[in-house]
């Protein structure tokens, strides 16, 4: 298990390095001249003194400042790292609550479908999950916003949830104040991601329930609930853990769109504003942060999988 | 037997007026809709825009060619349906994989939706929009609800939403198709090559795949689209470039499994060249996963294009994503973004339905029943 | 006389036939098992042995059903048609099943110990230290050398023989009166097979546990059981004490089964395979179902189902031994 963990960690470091390199290449090879500003501002140098640094030199400087946690400074937002870190909690809160909702929805619906396979309920839910699975996060967000905020307002009622933002105008006095602002955005991510999880869970459950050990479990007189959840779901869920690693990029990009739709001041919205304000440092910093988040999430999923599946540890040892 | 014959006669009568309807009633939804749609569209066109069609039909103009195409399609559909109804069903026919996909009701609905939007984006602009493009650009008022003049209303800039919707269909579907097929091509080639060759090629390709799959690709595309000026082809290329890894992984797995099968060893023993084995024997056996992967890649590419446009980062020209962005909140002006949003979901659902049906037909393990 | 522990009367099991309809894969089986008795059920694959065992606590796969008019009584209580809740109280608690393939009978995601403790909790209400102690006791009872370690292991770390022992421990956890073992040694190495069989006999004697052992191998049954029933094409064709059936088989099918197995003692003759195989349930022959493969088939065998012949307890259904006016050979 330890050697497995170390190996996954090494892979994650290489991945993170790759993400940083891709970001660098994006800027370096882009047309226009503000790119070199970006690269130089990373080390705080003055642009117009001396010759332009070569590719290797600039890359080295950039990676060096990155390792120090320095994402440069910009006129619009000051210290980019600090600017983004201040917004990180909102993105994290959205992603984590979206993921939790997605797993709850997805696993719940998938198990229900597998337990009632072939019934009308199963078919309706199959259709529903296909539709939800096919809808882009921004459109689901707009639909939810329309149904719970804008339609009530059009009818002259109080909207069910606050319009936009992350906290009441006067600032939050307690953590509870954030929750009404989180409901619809998290629900959006939960629906979009949960549909995929439900489709997966249904198929995996049906496969698990067809196994011999499920028949053996029934032969031991275990209740249907126990068979379904302890014996069926448990095996079906193992691969779901690694699937979450695959879903993570979807979750993060979903967060960008959801933040845009609901004007949540997270990293995604900061990136979009940076594009409008020509604030390249923030744009690249945001892209880097999302990239690193994906790498870390993948690592967590891998480690969880190794921890949960007894076979992995052995396969690595053997 | 007699009731069958009577049913057939009734089918002939119905088929004359509504080609495709007998097939739909018999449960062959896809074939029926494929015949019914061009027929109904042609009738609708003749009723609504008789003057336009009659004046342009002989001409070599876009409108003339488009009307010719639609009328020809309607004629073909009519003839096919009549012939199909009057010939008795062949015993034992229709067991092939492709026939089973087309006859699957859900896949049939999916195919019909895809055909509808393909026809709409190709034939819609010349046939359904007024000849003078300047006229709709300046309507009297912004945010007019749907009406006969403006089937999808008007937006804040006082332009006709229907016109923007049709233009957007061309952009979104076109780039989605191009990027999806491009990504599928790269993915299938690399995946088959890696899986069939094995060794270091396999390792290098699969490391790249792992790397790409772990990336939040859309975030990188956002940065890319913000930094570079993208034309339609470059945009499609970049979307294709983030599409290939998923397909490469599936095709590789299939190629690895197939490469170990007896018949491949046998072919080698007969002296068949590696390339021939790969293209003539391994890839055709993987057609199921390739098809599923391609459909999903196109669906994904559509969503990415619409997403980028929604963020204001796509092409400058119209796109469904841009229309949804301009629609803003759904209420009170639901018509601005609503049609585009619903259509986007419909097309992606259709692609998923087709992909599911293909998967069921080609992978019998998938329909595990308890 | 005490009533038998298990009494099967006229059991029929219907399986769906491709193209619609149903066929009786098990067709009128009568069988009883007394308390502490070991009974063997023998036949080729396709004879309906496994379906018979699965039908006892109604664990038949979807689409397969017990024919109306069948009766399965456990200590006099009817199980056919009993509500699932009652059946669950029987499964594992009164009647435990051990399956052929121990690799797939254990949940790969759970440790052996936790699967045993689950049964202890459900059927005996044991939890905590009590359950742990009982788990170790069961694992050592079935002869696993290091119970503490085995309990903490996931199934894939055990060898095939150890897995089958773990499955037997699982079956014992509910303290059943009847153990139904469906080809429990078929998937195992030859050397391991004998030890598992010895274990089953030992457990049966030590616990007073009745055993219904299903096998395609008469030798397996002969070294374990008191009585044997031979099944062919959904029906029991011969039954009786093991010794009698093996030494003086009445039914030509039983004779063929005996001739088909290699002998290590006696005259060195090659085993004689039985020509052909059991047809599918939808295509079972009329009359005696064995007649197409029977070397001695009479004209009558093709037309009429044979009656039971022979002196109780050793009886068979065969026209060859039938004498008008009753009696037997």
Coordinates of N, CA, C and O in Angstrom, one line a residue, chain A residues 139-241:
Chain A
X139 N -26.7 25.3 -18.9 CA -28.2 25.3 -19.2 C -29.0 24.8 -18.0 O -30.1 25.4 -17.7
X140 N -28.5 23.8 -17.3 CA -29.2 23.3 -16.2 C -29.3 24.5 -15.1 O -30.4 24.7 -14.5
X141 N -28.2 25.2 -15.0 CA -28.2 26.3 -14.0 C -29.2 27.4 -14.4 O -29.9 27.9 -13.6
X142 N -29.3 27.7 -15.7 CA -30.2 28.7 -16.2 C -31.7 28.2 -15.9 O -32.5 29.0 -15.5
X143 N -31.9 26.9 -16.2 CA -33.3 26.4 -16.0 C -33.6 26.5 -14.5 O -34.7 26.9 -14.1
X144 N -32.7 26.1 -13.6 CA -33.0 26.1 -12.2 C -33.2 27.6 -11.7 O -34.1 27.9 -11.0
X145 N -32.3 28.4 -12.2 CA -32.5 29.8 -11.9 C -33.8 30.4 -12.4 O -34.5 31.1 -11.6
X146 N -34.2 30.0 -13.6 CA -35.5 30.4 -14.1 C -36.6 29.9 -13.2 O -37.5 30.7 -12.9
X147 N -36.6 28.7 -12.9 CA -37.7 28.1 -12.1 C -37.8 28.6 -10.7 O -38.9 28.8 -10.2
X148 N -36.6 28.8 -10.0 CA -36.7 29.2 -8.6 C -36.5 30.6 -8.3 O -36.7 31.1 -7.2
X149 N -35.9 31.4 -9.3 CA -35.6 32.8 -9.0 C -36.4 33.7 -9.9 O -37.2 34.5 -9.5
X150 N -36.3 33.5 -11.2 CA -36.8 34.5 -12.2 C -38.3 34.4 -12.4 O -39.0 35.3 -12.6
X151 N -38.8 33.1 -12.5 CA -40.2 32.9 -12.7 C -41.0 33.5 -11.5 O -41.9 34.3 -11.7
X152 N -40.6 33.2 -10.3 CA -41.3 33.8 -9.1 C -41.3 35.3 -9.2 O -42.3 36.0 -8.9
X153 N -40.1 35.8 -9.6 CA -40.0 37.3 -9.6 C -40.9 37.9 -10.7 O -41.5 38.9 -10.5
X154 N -41.0 37.2 -11.8 CA -41.9 37.6 -12.9 C -43.3 37.6 -12.4 O -44.1 38.5 -12.8
X155 N -43.7 36.7 -11.6 CA -45.0 36.6 -11.1 C -45.2 37.5 -9.9 O -46.3 37.5 -9.2
X156 N -44.2 38.3 -9.5 CA -44.3 39.2 -8.4 C -44.2 38.6 -7.1 O -44.5 39.2 -6.1
X157 N -43.6 37.4 -7.0 CA -43.3 36.8 -5.7 C -41.9 37.0 -5.3 O -41.0 37.4 -6.1
X158 N -41.6 36.7 -4.0 CA -40.2 36.7 -3.6 C -39.5 35.5 -4.3 O -40.1 34.4 -4.3
X159 N -38.3 35.7 -4.8 CA -37.6 34.5 -5.3 C -37.3 33.5 -4.2 O -37.1 33.9 -3.0
X160 N -37.2 32.3 -4.5 CA -37.0 31.3 -3.5 C -35.6 31.3 -3.0 O -35.3 30.9 -1.8
X161 N -34.7 31.7 -3.8 CA -33.3 31.7 -3.4 C -32.7 33.1 -3.8 O -33.2 33.7 -4.7
X162 N -31.7 33.5 -3.1 CA -31.1 34.8 -3.5 C -30.6 34.8 -5.0 O -30.2 33.7 -5.5
X163 N -30.6 36.0 -5.6 CA -30.4 36.1 -7.0 C -29.0 35.6 -7.4 O -28.9 34.6 -8.1
X164 N -28.0 36.3 -6.9 CA -26.7 36.0 -7.4 C -25.7 36.2 -6.2 O -26.1 36.6 -5.1
X165 N -24.4 35.9 -6.4 CA -23.4 36.2 -5.4 C -23.2 35.0 -4.5 O -23.7 33.8 -4.8
X166 N -22.4 35.2 -3.5 CA -22.1 34.1 -2.6 C -22.6 34.4 -1.1 O -22.6 33.5 -0.3
X167 N -22.9 35.6 -0.8 CA -23.2 36.0 0.6 C -24.1 37.2 0.5 O -24.2 37.9 -0.5
X168 N -24.9 37.4 1.6 CA -25.7 38.6 1.7 C -24.9 39.9 1.4 O -23.7 39.9 1.7
X169 N -25.5 40.9 0.9 CA -24.8 42.2 0.5 C -23.9 42.7 1.7 O -22.8 43.2 1.5
X170 N -24.4 42.7 2.9 CA -23.7 43.2 4.0 C -22.6 42.3 4.5 O -21.9 42.7 5.5
X171 N -22.4 41.2 3.9 CA -21.4 40.2 4.4 C -22.0 39.2 5.3 O -23.1 39.5 5.9
X172 N -21.4 38.0 5.3 CA -22.0 36.9 6.1 C -21.6 37.1 7.5 O -20.5 37.5 7.9
X173 N -22.6 36.9 8.4 CA -22.3 36.9 9.8 C -22.0 35.5 10.4 O -21.3 35.3 11.3
X174 N -22.6 34.5 9.7 CA -22.3 33.1 10.1 C -22.2 32.3 8.8 O -22.6 32.7 7.8
X175 N -21.7 31.0 9.0 CA -21.5 30.2 7.8 C -22.9 29.8 7.2 O -23.0 29.6 6.0
X176 N -23.9 29.8 8.1 CA -25.3 29.5 7.6 C -25.7 30.5 6.5 O -26.5 30.2 5.6
X177 N -25.2 31.8 6.6 CA -25.6 32.8 5.6 C -25.2 32.4 4.2 O -25.8 32.9 3.2
X178 N -24.2 31.6 4.1 CA -23.7 31.2 2.7 C -24.6 30.2 2.0 O -24.7 30.1 0.8
X179 N -25.4 29.4 2.9 CA -26.1 28.3 2.3 C -27.1 28.6 1.3 O -27.1 28.0 0.2
X180 N -28.0 29.6 1.5 CA -29.0 29.9 0.5 C -28.4 30.2 -0.9 O -29.0 29.8 -1.9
X181 N -27.2 30.8 -0.9 CA -26.5 31.1 -2.1 C -25.9 29.9 -2.8 O -25.6 29.9 -4.0
X182 N -25.7 28.8 -2.0 CA -25.1 27.6 -2.5 C -26.1 26.6 -3.1 O -25.7 25.8 -3.9
X183 N -27.4 26.8 -2.7 CA -28.3 25.7 -3.0 C -28.4 25.4 -4.5 O -28.1 24.3 -5.0
X184 N -28.8 26.4 -5.3 CA -29.0 26.2 -6.7 C -27.7 25.8 -7.4 O -27.7 24.9 -8.2
X185 N -26.6 26.6 -7.2 CA -25.4 26.2 -7.9 C -25.0 24.7 -7.6 O -24.6 24.0 -8.5
X186 N -25.0 24.3 -6.3 CA -24.6 23.0 -6.0 C -25.6 22.0 -6.6 O -25.2 20.9 -7.1
X187 N -26.9 22.3 -6.6 CA -27.9 21.4 -7.2 C -27.6 21.2 -8.7 O -27.7 20.1 -9.2
X188 N -27.2 22.3 -9.3 CA -26.9 22.2 -10.8 C -25.8 21.2 -11.0 O -25.9 20.3 -11.8
X189 N -24.7 21.4 -10.3 CA -23.6 20.4 -10.4 C -24.0 19.0 -10.0 O -23.7 18.0 -10.7
X190 N -24.8 18.9 -9.0 CA -25.3 17.6 -8.5 C -26.1 16.9 -9.6 O -25.9 15.7 -9.8
X191 N -27.0 17.6 -10.3 CA -27.8 17.0 -11.3 C -27.0 16.5 -12.5 O -27.0 15.4 -12.9
X192 N -26.1 17.5 -13.0 CA -25.3 17.1 -14.2 C -24.4 16.0 -13.9 O -24.3 15.0 -14.7
X193 N -23.7 16.0 -12.8 CA -22.7 14.9 -12.5 C -23.5 13.7 -12.0 O -23.1 12.6 -12.3
X194 N -24.5 13.9 -11.2 CA -25.3 12.7 -10.6 C -25.9 11.9 -11.7 O -26.0 10.7 -11.5
X195 N -26.3 12.5 -12.8 CA -26.9 11.7 -13.9 C -25.9 10.7 -14.4 O -26.2 9.5 -14.6
X196 N -24.6 11.1 -14.6 CA -23.6 10.1 -15.0 C -23.4 9.1 -14.0 O -23.3 7.9 -14.4
X197 N -23.3 9.5 -12.7 CA -23.1 8.5 -11.7 C -24.2 7.5 -11.6 O -24.1 6.3 -11.4
X198 N -25.5 8.0 -11.8 CA -26.6 7.1 -11.8 C -26.6 6.1 -12.9 O -26.8 4.9 -12.7
X199 N -26.2 6.5 -14.1 CA -26.1 5.6 -15.2 C -25.1 4.5 -14.9 O -25.3 3.3 -15.2
X200 N -23.9 5.0 -14.4 CA -22.9 4.0 -14.0 C -23.4 3.0 -13.0 O -23.2 1.8 -13.1
X201 N -24.0 3.6 -11.9 CA -24.4 2.8 -10.7 C -25.4 1.7 -11.1 O -25.3 0.6 -10.7
X202 N -26.3 2.1 -12.0 CA -27.3 1.1 -12.4 C -26.7 0.0 -13.1 O -27.0 -1.2 -12.7
X203 N -25.8 0.3 -14.1 CA -25.2 -0.8 -14.8 C -24.3 -1.7 -13.9 O -24.4 -2.9 -13.9
X204 N -23.6 -1.0 -13.0 CA -22.7 -1.8 -12.1 C -23.4 -2.6 -11.1 O -23.1 -3.8 -10.8
X205 N -24.6 -2.1 -10.6 CA -25.4 -2.8 -9.7 C -26.0 -4.1 -10.4 O -26.0 -5.2 -9.8
X206 N -26.5 -3.9 -11.6 CA -27.1 -5.0 -12.3 C -26.1 -6.1 -12.5 O -26.3 -7.3 -12.3
X207 N -24.8 -5.7 -12.8 CA -23.8 -6.7 -13.0 C -23.5 -7.4 -11.7 O -23.3 -8.6 -11.6
X208 N -23.4 -6.6 -10.6 CA -23.0 -7.1 -9.3 C -24.1 -8.1 -8.8 O -23.8 -9.2 -8.3
X209 N -25.4 -7.7 -9.0 CA -26.5 -8.6 -8.5 C -26.6 -9.9 -9.3 O -27.2 -10.8 -8.8
X210 N -25.9 -9.9 -10.5 CA -26.0 -11.2 -11.2 C -24.9 -12.1 -10.8 O -24.8 -13.2 -11.3
X211 N -24.0 -11.7 -9.9 CA -22.9 -12.5 -9.5 C -23.3 -13.7 -8.6 O -24.3 -13.6 -7.9
X212 N -22.5 -14.7 -8.6 CA -22.7 -15.9 -7.7 C -22.8 -15.5 -6.2 O -23.6 -16.1 -5.5
X213 N -21.9 -14.6 -5.8 CA -21.9 -14.4 -4.4 C -23.2 -13.7 -3.9 O -23.5 -13.7 -2.7
X214 N -23.9 -13.0 -4.8 CA -25.2 -12.5 -4.4 C -26.2 -13.6 -4.2 O -26.9 -13.6 -3.2
X215 N -26.1 -14.6 -5.0 CA -27.0 -15.8 -4.8 C -26.6 -16.4 -3.5 O -27.5 -16.8 -2.7
X216 N -25.3 -16.6 -3.2 CA -24.9 -17.2 -2.0 C -25.4 -16.4 -0.8 O -25.8 -16.9 0.2
X217 N -25.3 -15.0 -0.9 CA -25.8 -14.2 0.2 C -27.2 -14.4 0.4 O -27.7 -14.5 1.6
X218 N -28.0 -14.6 -0.7 CA -29.5 -14.8 -0.5 C -29.6 -16.2 0.2 O -30.5 -16.4 1.0
X219 N -28.8 -17.2 -0.2 CA -28.9 -18.5 0.3 C -28.6 -18.5 1.8 O -29.0 -19.4 2.5
X220 N -27.9 -17.5 2.3 CA -27.6 -17.5 3.7 C -28.8 -16.8 4.5 O -28.7 -16.5 5.7
X221 N -29.8 -16.4 3.8 CA -31.0 -15.9 4.4 C -30.9 -14.4 4.8 O -31.6 -13.9 5.6
X222 N -30.0 -13.7 4.1 CA -29.8 -12.3 4.3 C -31.0 -11.5 3.7 O -31.5 -11.9 2.7
X223 N -31.4 -10.4 4.3 CA -32.5 -9.6 3.8 C -32.1 -9.0 2.5 O -31.0 -8.8 2.2
X224 N -33.2 -8.7 1.7 CA -33.0 -8.1 0.4 C -32.2 -6.8 0.5 O -31.3 -6.5 -0.3
X225 N -32.5 -6.0 1.5 CA -31.7 -4.7 1.7 C -30.3 -5.0 1.9 O -29.4 -4.3 1.4
X226 N -30.0 -6.0 2.8 CA -28.6 -6.3 3.0 C -27.9 -6.8 1.8 O -26.8 -6.4 1.5
X227 N -28.6 -7.6 1.0 CA -28.0 -8.1 -0.2 C -27.7 -7.0 -1.2 O -26.7 -6.8 -1.8
X228 N -28.7 -6.1 -1.3 CA -28.6 -5.0 -2.2 C -27.5 -4.0 -1.8 O -26.7 -3.7 -2.7
X229 N -27.4 -3.6 -0.6 CA -26.5 -2.6 -0.2 C -25.1 -3.1 0.2 O -24.1 -2.6 -0.3
X230 N -25.1 -4.2 1.0 CA -23.8 -4.6 1.5 C -23.1 -5.5 0.4 O -21.9 -5.3 0.3
X231 N -23.8 -6.3 -0.3 CA -23.2 -7.2 -1.2 C -23.2 -6.6 -2.6 O -22.2 -6.7 -3.4
X232 N -24.3 -6.1 -3.1 CA -24.4 -5.5 -4.4 C -23.6 -4.2 -4.5 O -22.6 -4.0 -5.2
X233 N -24.1 -3.2 -3.8 CA -23.6 -1.9 -3.9 C -22.1 -1.8 -3.6 O -21.3 -1.1 -4.2
X234 N -21.7 -2.5 -2.6 CA -20.3 -2.4 -2.2 C -19.3 -2.7 -3.3 O -18.4 -2.0 -3.6
X235 N -19.6 -3.8 -4.0 CA -18.7 -4.1 -5.2 C -18.9 -3.2 -6.3 O -18.0 -2.8 -7.0
X236 N -20.2 -2.7 -6.5 CA -20.4 -1.8 -7.6 C -19.8 -0.5 -7.3 O -19.4 0.2 -8.3
X237 N -19.6 -0.1 -6.1 CA -19.1 1.2 -5.8 C -17.6 1.3 -5.9 O -17.1 2.4 -6.1
X238 N -16.9 0.2 -5.8 CA -15.4 0.3 -5.8 C -14.9 1.0 -7.1 O -14.2 2.0 -7.0
X239 N -15.4 0.6 -8.3 CA -14.9 1.3 -9.5 C -15.4 2.8 -9.5 O -14.8 3.6 -10.1
X240 N -16.5 3.0 -8.8 CA -17.0 4.4 -8.8 C -16.0 5.4 -8.2 O -15.9 6.5 -8.6
X241 N -15.2 4.9 -7.3 CA -14.2 5.7 -6.7 C -13.2 6.2 -7.7 O -12.9 7.4 -7.8

